[in-house]
Tab-separated table of N, CA and C in Angstrom:
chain	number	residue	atom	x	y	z
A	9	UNK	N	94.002	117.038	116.178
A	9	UNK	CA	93.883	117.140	117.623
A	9	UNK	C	94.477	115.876	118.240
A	10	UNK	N	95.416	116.416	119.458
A	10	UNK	CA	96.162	114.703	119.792
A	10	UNK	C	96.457	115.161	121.505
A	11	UNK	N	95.818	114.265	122.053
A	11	UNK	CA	95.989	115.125	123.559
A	11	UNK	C	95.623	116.117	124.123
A	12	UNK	N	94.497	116.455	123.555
A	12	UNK	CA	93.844	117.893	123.906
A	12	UNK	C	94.995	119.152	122.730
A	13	UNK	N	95.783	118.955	122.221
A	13	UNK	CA	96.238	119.974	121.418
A	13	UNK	C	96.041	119.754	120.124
A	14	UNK	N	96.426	121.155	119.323
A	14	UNK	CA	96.509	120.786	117.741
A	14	UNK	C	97.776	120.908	117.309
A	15	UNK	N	98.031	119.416	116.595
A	15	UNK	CA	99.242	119.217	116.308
A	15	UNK	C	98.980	119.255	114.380
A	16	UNK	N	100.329	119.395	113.922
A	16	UNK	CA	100.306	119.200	112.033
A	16	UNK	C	100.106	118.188	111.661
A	17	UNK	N	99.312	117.957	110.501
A	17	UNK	CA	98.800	116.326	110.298
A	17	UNK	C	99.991	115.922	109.461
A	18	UNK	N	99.929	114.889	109.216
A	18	UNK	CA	101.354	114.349	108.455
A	18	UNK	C	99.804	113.505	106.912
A	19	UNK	N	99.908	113.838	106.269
A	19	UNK	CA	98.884	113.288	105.305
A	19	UNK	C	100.300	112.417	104.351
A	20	UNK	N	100.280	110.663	104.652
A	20	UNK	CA	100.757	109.947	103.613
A	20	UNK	C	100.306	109.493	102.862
A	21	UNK	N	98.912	109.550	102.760
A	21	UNK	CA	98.142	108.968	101.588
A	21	UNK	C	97.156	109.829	100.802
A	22	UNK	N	98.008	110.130	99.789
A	22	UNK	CA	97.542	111.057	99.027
A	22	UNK	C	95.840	110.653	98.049
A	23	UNK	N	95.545	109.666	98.291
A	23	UNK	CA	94.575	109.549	97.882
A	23	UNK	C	93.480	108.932	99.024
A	24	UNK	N	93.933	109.211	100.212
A	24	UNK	CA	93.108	108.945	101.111
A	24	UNK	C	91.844	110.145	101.173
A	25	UNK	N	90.302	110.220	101.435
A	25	UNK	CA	89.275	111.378	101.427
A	25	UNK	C	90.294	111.764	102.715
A	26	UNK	N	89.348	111.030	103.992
A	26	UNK	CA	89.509	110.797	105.291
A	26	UNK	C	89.675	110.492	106.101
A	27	UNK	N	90.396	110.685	107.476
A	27	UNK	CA	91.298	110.141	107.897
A	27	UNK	C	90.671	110.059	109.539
A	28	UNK	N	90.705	109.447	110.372
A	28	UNK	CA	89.997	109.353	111.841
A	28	UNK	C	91.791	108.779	112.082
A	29	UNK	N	92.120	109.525	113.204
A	29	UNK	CA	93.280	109.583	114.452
A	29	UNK	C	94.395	108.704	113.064
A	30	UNK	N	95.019	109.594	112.025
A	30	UNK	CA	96.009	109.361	110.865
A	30	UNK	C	95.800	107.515	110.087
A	31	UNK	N	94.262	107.074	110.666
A	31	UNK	CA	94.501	106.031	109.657
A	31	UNK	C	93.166	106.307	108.613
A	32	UNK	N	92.986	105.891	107.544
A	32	UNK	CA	92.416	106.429	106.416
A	32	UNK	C	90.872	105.530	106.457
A	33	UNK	N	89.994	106.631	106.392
A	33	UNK	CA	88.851	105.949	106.635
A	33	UNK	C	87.784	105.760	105.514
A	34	UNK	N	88.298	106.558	104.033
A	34	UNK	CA	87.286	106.795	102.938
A	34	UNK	C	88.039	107.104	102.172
A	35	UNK	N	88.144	106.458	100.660
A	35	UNK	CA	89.119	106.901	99.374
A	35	UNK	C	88.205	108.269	98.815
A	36	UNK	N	89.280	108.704	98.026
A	36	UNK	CA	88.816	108.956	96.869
A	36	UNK	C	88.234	107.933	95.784
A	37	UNK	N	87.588	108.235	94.739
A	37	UNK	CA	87.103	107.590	93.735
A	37	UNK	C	87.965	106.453	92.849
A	38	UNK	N	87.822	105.626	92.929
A	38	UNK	CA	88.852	104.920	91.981
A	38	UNK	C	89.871	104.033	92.871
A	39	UNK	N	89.869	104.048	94.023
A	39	UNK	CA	90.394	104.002	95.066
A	39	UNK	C	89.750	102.789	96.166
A	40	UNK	N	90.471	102.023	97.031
A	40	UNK	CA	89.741	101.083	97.777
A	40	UNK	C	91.013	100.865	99.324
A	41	UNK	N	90.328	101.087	100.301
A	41	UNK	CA	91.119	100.920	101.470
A	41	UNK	C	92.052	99.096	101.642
A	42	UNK	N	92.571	99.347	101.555
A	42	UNK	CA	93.475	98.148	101.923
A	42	UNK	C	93.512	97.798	103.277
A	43	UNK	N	92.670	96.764	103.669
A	43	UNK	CA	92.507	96.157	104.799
A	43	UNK	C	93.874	95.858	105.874
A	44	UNK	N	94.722	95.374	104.987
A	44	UNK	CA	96.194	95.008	105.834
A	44	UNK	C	96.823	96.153	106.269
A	45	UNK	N	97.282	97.161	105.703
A	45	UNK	CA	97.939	98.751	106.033
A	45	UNK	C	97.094	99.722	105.920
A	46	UNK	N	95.480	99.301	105.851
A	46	UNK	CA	94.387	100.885	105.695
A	46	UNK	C	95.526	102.091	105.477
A	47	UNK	N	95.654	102.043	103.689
A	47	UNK	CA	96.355	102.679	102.848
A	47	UNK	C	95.443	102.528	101.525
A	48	UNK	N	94.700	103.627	100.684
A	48	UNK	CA	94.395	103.956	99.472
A	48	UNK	C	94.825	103.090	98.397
A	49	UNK	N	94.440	101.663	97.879
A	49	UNK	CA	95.070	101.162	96.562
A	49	UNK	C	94.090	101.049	94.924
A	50	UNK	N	94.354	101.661	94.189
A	50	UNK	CA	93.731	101.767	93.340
A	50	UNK	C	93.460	100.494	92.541
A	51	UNK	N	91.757	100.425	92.208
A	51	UNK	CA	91.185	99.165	91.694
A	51	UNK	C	91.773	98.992	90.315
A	52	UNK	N	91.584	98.030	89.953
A	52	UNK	CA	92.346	97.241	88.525
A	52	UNK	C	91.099	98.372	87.501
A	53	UNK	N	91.856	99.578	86.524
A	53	UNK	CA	91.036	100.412	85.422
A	53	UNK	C	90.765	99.398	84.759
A	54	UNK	N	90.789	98.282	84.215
A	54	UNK	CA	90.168	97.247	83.428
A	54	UNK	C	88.426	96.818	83.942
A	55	UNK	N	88.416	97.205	85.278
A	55	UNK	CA	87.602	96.790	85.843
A	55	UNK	C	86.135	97.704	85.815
A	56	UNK	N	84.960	97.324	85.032
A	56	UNK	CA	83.814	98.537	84.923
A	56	UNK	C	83.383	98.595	86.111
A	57	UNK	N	83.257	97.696	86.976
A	57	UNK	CA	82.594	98.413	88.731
A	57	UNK	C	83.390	97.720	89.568
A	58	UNK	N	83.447	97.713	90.300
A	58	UNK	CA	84.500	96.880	91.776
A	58	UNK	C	83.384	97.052	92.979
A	59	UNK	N	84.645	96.198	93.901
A	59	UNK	CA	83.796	95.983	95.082
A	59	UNK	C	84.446	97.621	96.113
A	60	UNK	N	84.574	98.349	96.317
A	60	UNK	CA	84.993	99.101	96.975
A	60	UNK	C	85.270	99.057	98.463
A	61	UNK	N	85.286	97.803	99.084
A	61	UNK	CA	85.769	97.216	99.967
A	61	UNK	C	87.187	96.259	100.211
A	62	UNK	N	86.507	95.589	99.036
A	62	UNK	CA	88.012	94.937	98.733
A	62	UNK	C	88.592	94.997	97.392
A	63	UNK	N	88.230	96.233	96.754
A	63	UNK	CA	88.953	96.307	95.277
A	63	UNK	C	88.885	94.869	94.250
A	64	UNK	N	87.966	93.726	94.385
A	64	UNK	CA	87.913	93.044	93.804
A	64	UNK	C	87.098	93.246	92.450
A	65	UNK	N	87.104	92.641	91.291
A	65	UNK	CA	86.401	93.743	90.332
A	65	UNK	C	85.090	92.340	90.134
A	66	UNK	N	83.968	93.522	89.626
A	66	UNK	CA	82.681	92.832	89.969
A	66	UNK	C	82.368	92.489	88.289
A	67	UNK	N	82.626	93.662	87.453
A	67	UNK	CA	82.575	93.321	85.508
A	67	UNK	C	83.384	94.003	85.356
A	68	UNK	N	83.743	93.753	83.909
A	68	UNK	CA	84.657	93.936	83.053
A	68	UNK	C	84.019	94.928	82.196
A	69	UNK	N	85.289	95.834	81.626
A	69	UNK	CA	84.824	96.593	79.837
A	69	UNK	C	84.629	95.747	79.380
A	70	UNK	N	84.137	96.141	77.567
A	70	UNK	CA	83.545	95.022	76.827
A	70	UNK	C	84.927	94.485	76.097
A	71	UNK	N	85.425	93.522	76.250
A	71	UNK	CA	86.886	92.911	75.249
A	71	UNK	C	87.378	92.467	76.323
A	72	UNK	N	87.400	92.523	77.931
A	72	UNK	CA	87.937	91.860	78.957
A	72	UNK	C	87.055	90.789	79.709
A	73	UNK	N	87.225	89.900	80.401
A	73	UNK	CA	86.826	88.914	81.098
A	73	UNK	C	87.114	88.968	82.353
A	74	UNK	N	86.415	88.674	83.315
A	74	UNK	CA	86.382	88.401	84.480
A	74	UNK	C	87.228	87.232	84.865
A	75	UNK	N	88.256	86.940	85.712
A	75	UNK	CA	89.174	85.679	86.439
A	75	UNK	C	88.750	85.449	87.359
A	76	UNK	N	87.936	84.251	87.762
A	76	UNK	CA	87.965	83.711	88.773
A	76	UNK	C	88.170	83.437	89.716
A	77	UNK	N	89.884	83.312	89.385
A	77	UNK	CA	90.291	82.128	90.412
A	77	UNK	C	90.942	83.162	91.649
């Protein structure tokens, strides 16, 4: 809906859930909004949980380590 009409959505982010007026408001799973272009970027798979805000990873599988810096 854009102006009182219904117009075709243009969906560029294929791993975006949902979208409020074409910018992306909720990933899919595995997935974390990118603050700078609110665009879908997928968290580091090394990573056993993340922050789902900022894709920063919170632990590791067992044989990987956490980086700091």
């Amino acid at each position: 809906l854009e102006s009182g009409r219904c117009i075709i959505g243009q969906v560029t982010d294929m791993n975006c859930k949902k979208f409020n007026i074409n910018i992306c408001t909720d990933c899919y799973q595995g997935y974390f909004i990118d603050p700078i272009n609110s665009v879908c970027k997928r968290v580091n798979p090394l990573c056993k949980t993340s922050n789902m805000l900022t894709g920063a990873c919170l632990s590791c599988y067992n044989g990987y380590s956490l980086n700091q810096q």
